[in-house]
Amino acid sequence: MDLHGKAAVVTGSGRGLGLGYAWALAAAGAAVVVNDVDGDAVEAAVATITSAGGRATGVVAAVGDSRAAEQLVETAVREFGRLDVLVTNAGILRDRVLWKMTDEDFDAVVDVHLRGTFTCARAAAVRMREQGTGGRLILISSPAGQRGNFGQTNYAAAKAGIGAMARTWAMELARAGITVNAVVPVAATEMTKTIPAFAQVLAESERTGDPLPAWLRKDEGMGTVEDVAGLITFLASDSSKDVTGQAIGIGGDRLALWAHPKEKTVAFADGGWSAGAIAQEWHGGVGAEPETYGIPAPAAPEA
């Protein structure tokens, strides 16, 4: 994929998946604005990219408010002359079950993930429409946003909202040649290493330097940051010009297209439905095969 001549902003790219995205875009030829709240991480990321021959600059800012979003876009235009790609990756966690989650826990996560995606995408869309040459909005979602996840009311809600925004903006920006997609990544990062089901095998792989086992890469779609980054490069490229409004999963050896919500079963009653009629219909009809929910627990490999 040749991204020479294109400029990208990647939020939350001082480390982890965001750094992997920024690195991959730069390696393909794009000039990249690295963003993080940690100034040292930004400086190190920019140095890593430029020392390898790439073009990068940094912005230290907390994603969420409109000013930070405008600063990111303005930096891309000032340093590189344009903006072609936005990857909204910045995020935080404040995990707690519903009855223990505070207003502050909820607001902090929604502000960074959901509002930050909105403000950055809006600023980028304004610039891309002014340029008149199209663009790419790549919004980072999560399996939690597709399925729900225990203890993650705030995070799951924000990531689900990101998927909905991708579908909405794909319609609104189509005439401007701007594609919008949600990416659903799974990778071994500092965040996923804390998940009990994965912790032991990830720690063992890190200790020995051995590749992650095949069952984890295939069955769980769990791999390295580098396994995920190729999708970002593809979606930033001209090869994806007809891909928009989609939620695309990537991780390990797995590439997947997530289904959008749709009616599964339907029944009709002349004149409408009373509560009693619904009770009679439900278990043997519309609700006979209810949908599952939650992220399935990893299946341990057979001995």
mmCIF file of C-alpha atoms in Angstrom:
data_model
loop_
_atom_site.group_PDB
_atom_site.id
_atom_site.type_symbol
_atom_site.label_atom_id
_atom_site.label_comp_id
_atom_site.label_asym_id
_atom_site.label_seq_id
_atom_site.Cartn_x
_atom_site.Cartn_y
_atom_site.Cartn_z
ATOM 1 C CA MET A 1 0.000 0.000 0.000
ATOM 2 C CA ASP A 2 1.461 3.334 -1.062
ATOM 3 C CA LEU A 3 0.381 6.227 1.164
ATOM 4 C CA HIS A 4 2.998 8.730 0.007
ATOM 5 C CA GLY A 5 1.515 12.208 -0.262
ATOM 6 C CA LYS A 6 -1.126 11.488 2.390
ATOM 7 C CA ALA A 7 -1.236 12.911 5.911
ATOM 8 C CA ALA A 8 -2.803 11.151 8.883
ATOM 9 C CA VAL A 9 -3.739 11.909 12.481
ATOM 10 C CA VAL A 10 -3.759 9.014 14.957
ATOM 11 C CA THR A 11 -5.150 9.806 18.401
ATOM 12 C CA GLY A 12 -3.805 7.943 21.409
ATOM 13 C CA SER A 13 -0.747 6.836 19.450
ATOM 14 C CA GLY A 14 2.017 7.176 22.016
ATOM 15 C CA ARG A 15 2.009 3.453 22.749
ATOM 16 C CA GLY A 16 0.138 0.198 22.204
ATOM 17 C CA LEU A 17 -2.226 -0.191 19.286
ATOM 18 C CA GLY A 18 -2.181 3.523 18.463
ATOM 19 C CA LEU A 19 1.588 3.499 18.081
ATOM 20 C CA GLY A 20 1.281 0.417 15.877
ATOM 21 C CA TYR A 21 -1.223 2.229 13.656
ATOM 22 C CA ALA A 22 0.966 5.325 13.383
ATOM 23 C CA TRP A 23 4.045 3.226 12.618
ATOM 24 C CA ALA A 24 2.244 1.232 9.904
ATOM 25 C CA LEU A 25 0.877 4.350 8.209
ATOM 26 C CA ALA A 26 4.300 6.001 8.263
ATOM 27 C CA ALA A 27 5.955 2.842 6.918
ATOM 28 C CA ALA A 28 3.538 2.959 3.986
ATOM 29 C CA GLY A 29 4.576 6.547 3.251
ATOM 30 C CA ALA A 30 2.035 8.689 5.101
ATOM 31 C CA ALA A 31 3.069 11.684 7.179
ATOM 32 C CA VAL A 32 1.667 11.174 10.678
ATOM 33 C CA VAL A 33 0.563 13.364 13.572
ATOM 34 C CA VAL A 34 1.174 11.377 16.754
ATOM 35 C CA ASN A 35 -1.060 12.262 19.702
ATOM 36 C CA ASP A 36 -1.094 11.277 23.373
ATOM 37 C CA VAL A 37 -1.523 12.829 26.805
ATOM 38 C CA ASP A 38 1.980 11.619 27.713
ATOM 39 C CA GLY A 39 4.558 13.995 26.272
ATOM 40 C CA ASP A 40 7.422 11.545 26.694
ATOM 41 C CA ALA A 41 5.482 8.865 24.796
ATOM 42 C CA VAL A 42 4.753 11.301 21.971
ATOM 43 C CA GLU A 43 8.395 12.326 21.738
ATOM 44 C CA ALA A 44 9.561 8.706 21.704
ATOM 45 C CA ALA A 45 6.999 7.695 19.074
ATOM 46 C CA VAL A 46 7.922 10.559 16.764
ATOM 47 C CA ALA A 47 11.618 9.739 17.178
ATOM 48 C CA THR A 48 10.996 6.085 16.368
ATOM 49 C CA ILE A 49 9.129 6.920 13.174
ATOM 50 C CA THR A 50 11.514 9.611 11.951
ATOM 51 C CA SER A 51 14.633 7.567 12.722
ATOM 52 C CA ALA A 52 13.267 4.900 10.396
ATOM 53 C CA GLY A 53 12.876 7.440 7.614
ATOM 54 C CA GLY A 54 9.240 8.343 8.169
ATOM 55 C CA ARG A 55 7.621 11.744 8.606
ATOM 56 C CA ALA A 56 5.960 12.531 11.913
ATOM 57 C CA THR A 57 5.183 15.294 14.338
ATOM 58 C CA GLY A 58 3.540 15.218 17.752
ATOM 59 C CA VAL A 59 0.702 16.864 19.641
ATOM 60 C CA VAL A 60 0.344 16.431 23.393
ATOM 61 C CA ALA A 61 -3.350 16.805 24.146
ATOM 62 C CA ALA A 62 -6.230 15.019 25.853
ATOM 63 C CA VAL A 63 -8.792 14.043 23.245
ATOM 64 C CA GLY A 64 -12.368 15.020 24.016
ATOM 65 C CA ASP A 65 -13.015 18.715 23.604
ATOM 66 C CA SER A 66 -13.289 20.584 20.320
ATOM 67 C CA ARG A 67 -10.114 22.571 20.816
ATOM 68 C CA ALA A 68 -7.951 19.446 21.004
ATOM 69 C CA ALA A 69 -9.577 18.114 17.832
ATOM 70 C CA GLU A 70 -8.978 21.357 15.979
ATOM 71 C CA GLN A 71 -5.370 21.446 17.172
ATOM 72 C CA LEU A 72 -4.746 17.987 15.694
ATOM 73 C CA VAL A 73 -6.201 18.931 12.316
ATOM 74 C CA GLU A 74 -4.417 22.297 12.283
ATOM 75 C CA THR A 75 -1.105 20.586 13.026
ATOM 76 C CA ALA A 76 -1.510 18.170 10.120
ATOM 77 C CA VAL A 77 -2.314 21.016 7.744
ATOM 78 C CA ARG A 78 0.484 23.254 9.014
ATOM 79 C CA GLU A 79 3.173 20.552 8.988
ATOM 80 C CA PHE A 80 2.102 18.449 6.009
ATOM 81 C CA GLY A 81 -0.222 20.677 3.987
ATOM 82 C CA ARG A 82 -3.333 18.514 4.224
ATOM 83 C CA LEU A 83 -5.281 15.818 6.092
ATOM 84 C CA ASP A 84 -6.351 12.575 4.430
ATOM 85 C CA VAL A 85 -6.732 10.034 7.232
ATOM 86 C CA LEU A 86 -8.003 10.174 10.798
ATOM 87 C CA VAL A 87 -7.700 7.218 13.169
ATOM 88 C CA THR A 88 -9.605 7.760 16.428
ATOM 89 C CA ASN A 89 -7.864 5.406 18.820
ATOM 90 C CA ALA A 90 -7.548 7.362 22.091
ATOM 91 C CA GLY A 91 -9.260 5.733 25.044
ATOM 92 C CA ILE A 92 -9.249 4.994 28.761
ATOM 93 C CA LEU A 93 -10.849 2.404 31.041
ATOM 94 C CA ARG A 94 -12.764 2.872 34.295
ATOM 95 C CA ASP A 95 -14.202 -0.620 34.763
ATOM 96 C CA ARG A 96 -16.824 -1.226 37.457
ATOM 97 C CA VAL A 97 -20.122 -3.059 37.680
ATOM 98 C CA LEU A 98 -23.228 -0.923 37.292
ATOM 99 C CA TRP A 99 -24.025 -0.473 40.977
ATOM 100 C CA LYS A 100 -20.475 0.656 41.750
ATOM 101 C CA MET A 101 -19.861 2.863 38.705
ATOM 102 C CA THR A 102 -19.756 6.562 39.544
ATOM 103 C CA ASP A 103 -20.834 9.477 37.405
ATOM 104 C CA GLU A 104 -17.157 10.365 37.053
ATOM 105 C CA ASP A 105 -16.280 6.837 35.861
ATOM 106 C CA PHE A 106 -18.987 6.986 33.210
ATOM 107 C CA ASP A 107 -18.328 10.520 32.038
ATOM 108 C CA ALA A 108 -14.546 10.116 31.777
ATOM 109 C CA VAL A 109 -14.738 7.098 29.470
ATOM 110 C CA VAL A 110 -17.561 8.460 27.325
ATOM 111 C CA ASP A 111 -15.792 11.814 27.019
ATOM 112 C CA VAL A 112 -12.591 10.319 25.622
ATOM 113 C CA HIS A 113 -13.996 7.493 23.506
ATOM 114 C CA LEU A 114 -17.327 8.800 22.241
ATOM 115 C CA ARG A 115 -17.060 12.584 22.442
ATOM 116 C CA GLY A 116 -13.399 12.419 21.398
ATOM 117 C CA THR A 117 -14.309 10.415 18.315
ATOM 118 C CA PHE A 118 -17.093 12.881 17.502
ATOM 119 C CA THR A 119 -15.051 16.068 17.913
ATOM 120 C CA CYS A 120 -12.028 14.722 16.023
ATOM 121 C CA ALA A 121 -14.128 13.284 13.205
ATOM 122 C CA ARG A 122 -16.087 16.525 12.868
ATOM 123 C CA ALA A 123 -12.922 18.632 12.632
ATOM 124 C CA ALA A 124 -11.404 16.192 10.134
ATOM 125 C CA ALA A 125 -14.564 16.057 8.021
ATOM 126 C CA VAL A 126 -14.663 19.840 7.754
ATOM 127 C CA ARG A 127 -11.076 19.914 6.496
ATOM 128 C CA MET A 128 -11.499 16.964 4.128
ATOM 129 C CA ARG A 129 -14.621 18.488 2.565
ATOM 130 C CA GLU A 130 -12.772 21.769 2.068
ATOM 131 C CA GLN A 131 -9.918 19.939 0.324
ATOM 132 C CA GLY A 132 -12.379 18.242 -2.005
ATOM 133 C CA THR A 133 -10.273 15.111 -2.491
ATOM 134 C CA GLY A 134 -12.066 12.695 -0.172
ATOM 135 C CA GLY A 135 -10.620 11.091 2.928
ATOM 136 C CA ARG A 136 -10.712 8.261 5.411
ATOM 137 C CA LEU A 137 -12.213 8.209 8.903
ATOM 138 C CA ILE A 138 -11.156 5.046 10.750
ATOM 139 C CA LEU A 139 -12.925 4.748 14.097
ATOM 140 C CA ILE A 140 -11.642 2.253 16.647
ATOM 141 C CA SER A 141 -14.430 0.269 18.297
ATOM 142 C CA SER A 142 -14.228 -2.932 20.362
ATOM 143 C CA PRO A 143 -15.810 -6.367 20.776
ATOM 144 C CA ALA A 144 -17.349 -4.911 23.947
ATOM 145 C CA GLY A 145 -19.253 -2.443 21.794
ATOM 146 C CA GLN A 146 -20.587 -5.247 19.623
ATOM 147 C CA ARG A 147 -21.442 -7.727 22.383
ATOM 148 C CA GLY A 148 -21.356 -5.958 25.749
ATOM 149 C CA ASN A 149 -18.903 -6.919 28.486
ATOM 150 C CA PHE A 150 -19.183 -7.432 32.241
ATOM 151 C CA GLY A 151 -18.062 -4.390 34.208
ATOM 152 C CA GLN A 152 -17.811 -2.128 31.168
ATOM 153 C CA THR A 153 -21.049 -0.153 30.987
ATOM 154 C CA ASN A 154 -19.226 3.047 30.026
ATOM 155 C CA TYR A 155 -16.730 1.483 27.607
ATOM 156 C CA ALA A 156 -19.238 -0.813 25.869
ATOM 157 C CA ALA A 157 -21.747 2.010 25.445
ATOM 158 C CA ALA A 158 -19.117 4.327 23.969
ATOM 159 C CA LYS A 159 -17.766 1.690 21.593
ATOM 160 C CA ALA A 160 -21.283 0.755 20.462
ATOM 161 C CA GLY A 161 -21.944 4.434 19.809
ATOM 162 C CA ILE A 162 -18.808 4.604 17.678
ATOM 163 C CA GLY A 163 -20.179 1.843 15.461
ATOM 164 C CA ALA A 164 -23.435 3.742 15.073
ATOM 165 C CA MET A 165 -21.583 6.947 14.221
ATOM 166 C CA ALA A 166 -19.580 5.111 11.549
ATOM 167 C CA ARG A 167 -22.778 3.986 9.806
ATOM 168 C CA THR A 168 -24.333 7.451 10.092
ATOM 169 C CA TRP A 169 -21.273 9.343 8.857
ATOM 170 C CA ALA A 170 -20.781 6.904 5.981
ATOM 171 C CA MET A 171 -24.109 8.171 4.641
ATOM 172 C CA GLU A 172 -23.492 11.825 5.389
ATOM 173 C CA LEU A 173 -19.976 11.964 3.891
ATOM 174 C CA ALA A 174 -20.432 9.704 0.878
ATOM 175 C CA ARG A 175 -20.879 12.565 -1.592
ATOM 176 C CA ALA A 176 -17.593 14.072 -0.401
ATOM 177 C CA GLY A 177 -15.738 10.832 -1.123
ATOM 178 C CA ILE A 178 -14.980 10.291 2.569
ATOM 179 C CA THR A 179 -15.262 6.705 3.781
ATOM 180 C CA VAL A 180 -16.028 5.882 7.404
ATOM 181 C CA ASN A 181 -15.450 2.496 9.000
ATOM 182 C CA ALA A 182 -15.273 1.072 12.519
ATOM 183 C CA VAL A 183 -12.398 -1.279 13.353
ATOM 184 C CA VAL A 184 -12.882 -3.946 16.025
ATOM 185 C CA PRO A 185 -9.330 -4.951 17.062
ATOM 186 C CA VAL A 186 -8.090 -7.657 19.400
ATOM 187 C CA ALA A 187 -4.393 -7.702 20.291
ATOM 188 C CA ALA A 188 -1.981 -8.419 23.100
ATOM 189 C CA THR A 189 -1.426 -5.024 24.716
ATOM 190 C CA GLU A 190 -0.842 -3.814 28.264
ATOM 191 C CA MET A 191 -4.630 -3.558 28.547
ATOM 192 C CA THR A 192 -5.454 -7.098 27.405
ATOM 193 C CA LYS A 193 -2.640 -8.586 29.481
ATOM 194 C CA THR A 194 -4.746 -7.812 32.554
ATOM 195 C CA ILE A 195 -7.622 -10.046 31.374
ATOM 196 C CA PRO A 196 -7.410 -13.229 33.509
ATOM 197 C CA ALA A 197 -8.322 -15.569 30.639
ATOM 198 C CA PHE A 198 -5.359 -14.324 28.585
ATOM 199 C CA ALA A 199 -2.851 -13.261 31.243
ATOM 200 C CA GLN A 200 -0.992 -16.537 31.676
ATOM 201 C CA VAL A 201 -0.490 -17.389 28.027
ATOM 202 C CA LEU A 202 0.469 -13.812 27.129
ATOM 203 C CA ALA A 203 2.951 -13.643 29.972
ATOM 204 C CA GLU A 204 4.488 -16.965 28.913
ATOM 205 C CA SER A 205 4.838 -15.821 25.314
ATOM 206 C CA GLU A 206 6.469 -12.591 26.447
ATOM 207 C CA ARG A 207 8.838 -14.454 28.777
ATOM 208 C CA THR A 208 9.979 -17.032 26.222
ATOM 209 C CA GLY A 209 9.721 -14.973 23.059
ATOM 210 C CA ASP A 210 7.682 -17.757 21.458
ATOM 211 C CA PRO A 211 4.789 -16.871 19.126
ATOM 212 C CA LEU A 212 1.298 -16.889 20.547
ATOM 213 C CA PRO A 213 -0.277 -20.356 20.238
ATOM 214 C CA ALA A 214 -2.387 -21.182 17.187
ATOM 215 C CA TRP A 215 -5.569 -21.667 19.233
ATOM 216 C CA LEU A 216 -5.282 -18.116 20.576
ATOM 217 C CA ARG A 217 -4.507 -16.589 17.175
ATOM 218 C CA LYS A 218 -7.293 -18.432 15.351
ATOM 219 C CA ASP A 219 -10.041 -19.297 17.834
ATOM 220 C CA GLU A 220 -9.823 -16.062 19.820
ATOM 221 C CA GLY A 221 -8.440 -13.817 17.088
ATOM 222 C CA MET A 222 -5.783 -12.617 19.532
ATOM 223 C CA GLY A 223 -2.387 -11.668 18.148
ATOM 224 C CA THR A 224 0.134 -8.876 18.167
ATOM 225 C CA VAL A 225 -0.266 -5.176 17.523
ATOM 226 C CA GLU A 226 1.398 -5.718 14.139
ATOM 227 C CA ASP A 227 -1.339 -8.213 13.200
ATOM 228 C CA VAL A 228 -3.930 -5.450 13.543
ATOM 229 C CA ALA A 229 -2.090 -2.623 11.829
ATOM 230 C CA GLY A 230 -2.481 -3.953 8.293
ATOM 231 C CA LEU A 231 -6.211 -3.268 8.355
ATOM 232 C CA ILE A 232 -5.579 0.374 9.239
ATOM 233 C CA THR A 233 -3.192 0.739 6.300
ATOM 234 C CA PHE A 234 -5.696 -0.903 3.946
ATOM 235 C CA LEU A 235 -8.548 1.350 5.079
ATOM 236 C CA ALA A 236 -6.307 4.413 4.663
ATOM 237 C CA SER A 237 -5.403 3.443 1.100
ATOM 238 C CA ASP A 238 -7.048 3.932 -2.269
ATOM 239 C CA SER A 239 -7.738 0.183 -2.338
ATOM 240 C CA SER A 240 -10.552 0.720 0.189
ATOM 241 C CA LYS A 241 -12.316 3.545 -1.634
ATOM 242 C CA ASP A 242 -15.519 1.483 -1.927
ATOM 243 C CA VAL A 243 -15.471 0.219 1.689
ATOM 244 C CA THR A 244 -17.596 2.343 4.009
ATOM 245 C CA GLY A 245 -20.118 2.022 6.818
ATOM 246 C CA GLN A 246 -18.645 -1.287 7.978
ATOM 247 C CA ALA A 247 -17.488 -2.752 11.292
ATOM 248 C CA ILE A 248 -14.428 -4.869 10.581
ATOM 249 C CA GLY A 249 -12.752 -7.172 13.081
ATOM 250 C CA ILE A 250 -9.031 -7.990 13.054
ATOM 251 C CA GLY A 251 -6.726 -9.901 15.375
ATOM 252 C CA GLY A 252 -4.240 -12.742 15.210
ATOM 253 C CA ASP A 253 -5.049 -14.826 12.139
ATOM 254 C CA ARG A 254 -8.654 -13.626 11.960
ATOM 255 C CA LEU A 255 -10.258 -10.994 9.700
ATOM 256 C CA ALA A 256 -14.016 -10.599 10.104
ATOM 257 C CA LEU A 257 -16.946 -8.492 8.979
ATOM 258 C CA TRP A 258 -19.349 -7.842 11.838
ATOM 259 C CA ALA A 259 -23.074 -7.958 11.080
ATOM 260 C CA HIS A 260 -25.093 -4.827 11.693
ATOM 261 C CA PRO A 261 -28.109 -5.061 14.013
ATOM 262 C CA LYS A 262 -31.198 -6.245 12.147
ATOM 263 C CA GLU A 263 -34.543 -7.879 12.830
ATOM 264 C CA LYS A 264 -34.017 -11.595 13.391
ATOM 265 C CA THR A 265 -37.592 -12.883 13.643
ATOM 266 C CA VAL A 266 -40.910 -11.114 13.117
ATOM 267 C CA ALA A 267 -44.532 -11.945 13.893
ATOM 268 C CA PHE A 268 -47.712 -10.037 13.095
ATOM 269 C CA ALA A 269 -51.063 -9.651 14.836
ATOM 270 C CA ASP A 270 -54.003 -7.854 13.258
ATOM 271 C CA GLY A 271 -54.766 -4.791 15.348
ATOM 272 C CA GLY A 272 -51.504 -4.951 17.287
ATOM 273 C CA TRP A 273 -50.138 -6.811 20.282
ATOM 274 C CA SER A 274 -51.500 -6.992 23.815
ATOM 275 C CA ALA A 275 -49.287 -8.080 26.692
ATOM 276 C CA GLY A 276 -51.115 -11.417 26.872
ATOM 277 C CA ALA A 277 -50.736 -12.040 23.153
ATOM 278 C CA ILE A 278 -47.016 -11.326 23.370
ATOM 279 C CA ALA A 279 -46.705 -13.794 26.267
ATOM 280 C CA GLN A 280 -48.389 -16.488 24.180
ATOM 281 C CA GLU A 281 -46.249 -15.762 21.128
ATOM 282 C CA TRP A 282 -42.862 -15.180 22.701
ATOM 283 C CA HIS A 283 -41.344 -18.502 23.755
ATOM 284 C CA GLY A 284 -42.589 -20.532 20.825
ATOM 285 C CA GLY A 285 -42.282 -17.803 18.211
ATOM 286 C CA VAL A 286 -40.346 -14.544 18.034
ATOM 287 C CA GLY A 287 -38.335 -15.243 21.180
ATOM 288 C CA ALA A 288 -37.781 -18.971 20.650
ATOM 289 C CA GLU A 289 -34.085 -18.452 19.856
ATOM 290 C CA PRO A 290 -32.935 -15.385 21.825
ATOM 291 C CA GLU A 291 -29.694 -13.669 20.929
ATOM 292 C CA THR A 292 -26.582 -14.281 22.991
ATOM 293 C CA TYR A 293 -24.725 -11.445 24.680
ATOM 294 C CA GLY A 294 -21.339 -10.770 26.205
ATOM 295 C CA ILE A 295 -17.878 -11.632 24.930
ATOM 296 C CA PRO A 296 -17.526 -15.439 25.053
ATOM 297 C CA ALA A 297 -14.924 -16.706 27.485
ATOM 298 C CA PRO A 298 -11.851 -18.145 25.725
ATOM 299 C CA ALA A 299 -12.007 -21.884 25.238
ATOM 300 C CA ALA A 300 -8.951 -23.612 26.692
ATOM 301 C CA PRO A 301 -7.113 -25.740 24.129
ATOM 302 C CA GLU A 302 -7.542 -29.499 24.312
ATOM 303 C CA ALA A 303 -4.642 -31.311 25.892
#
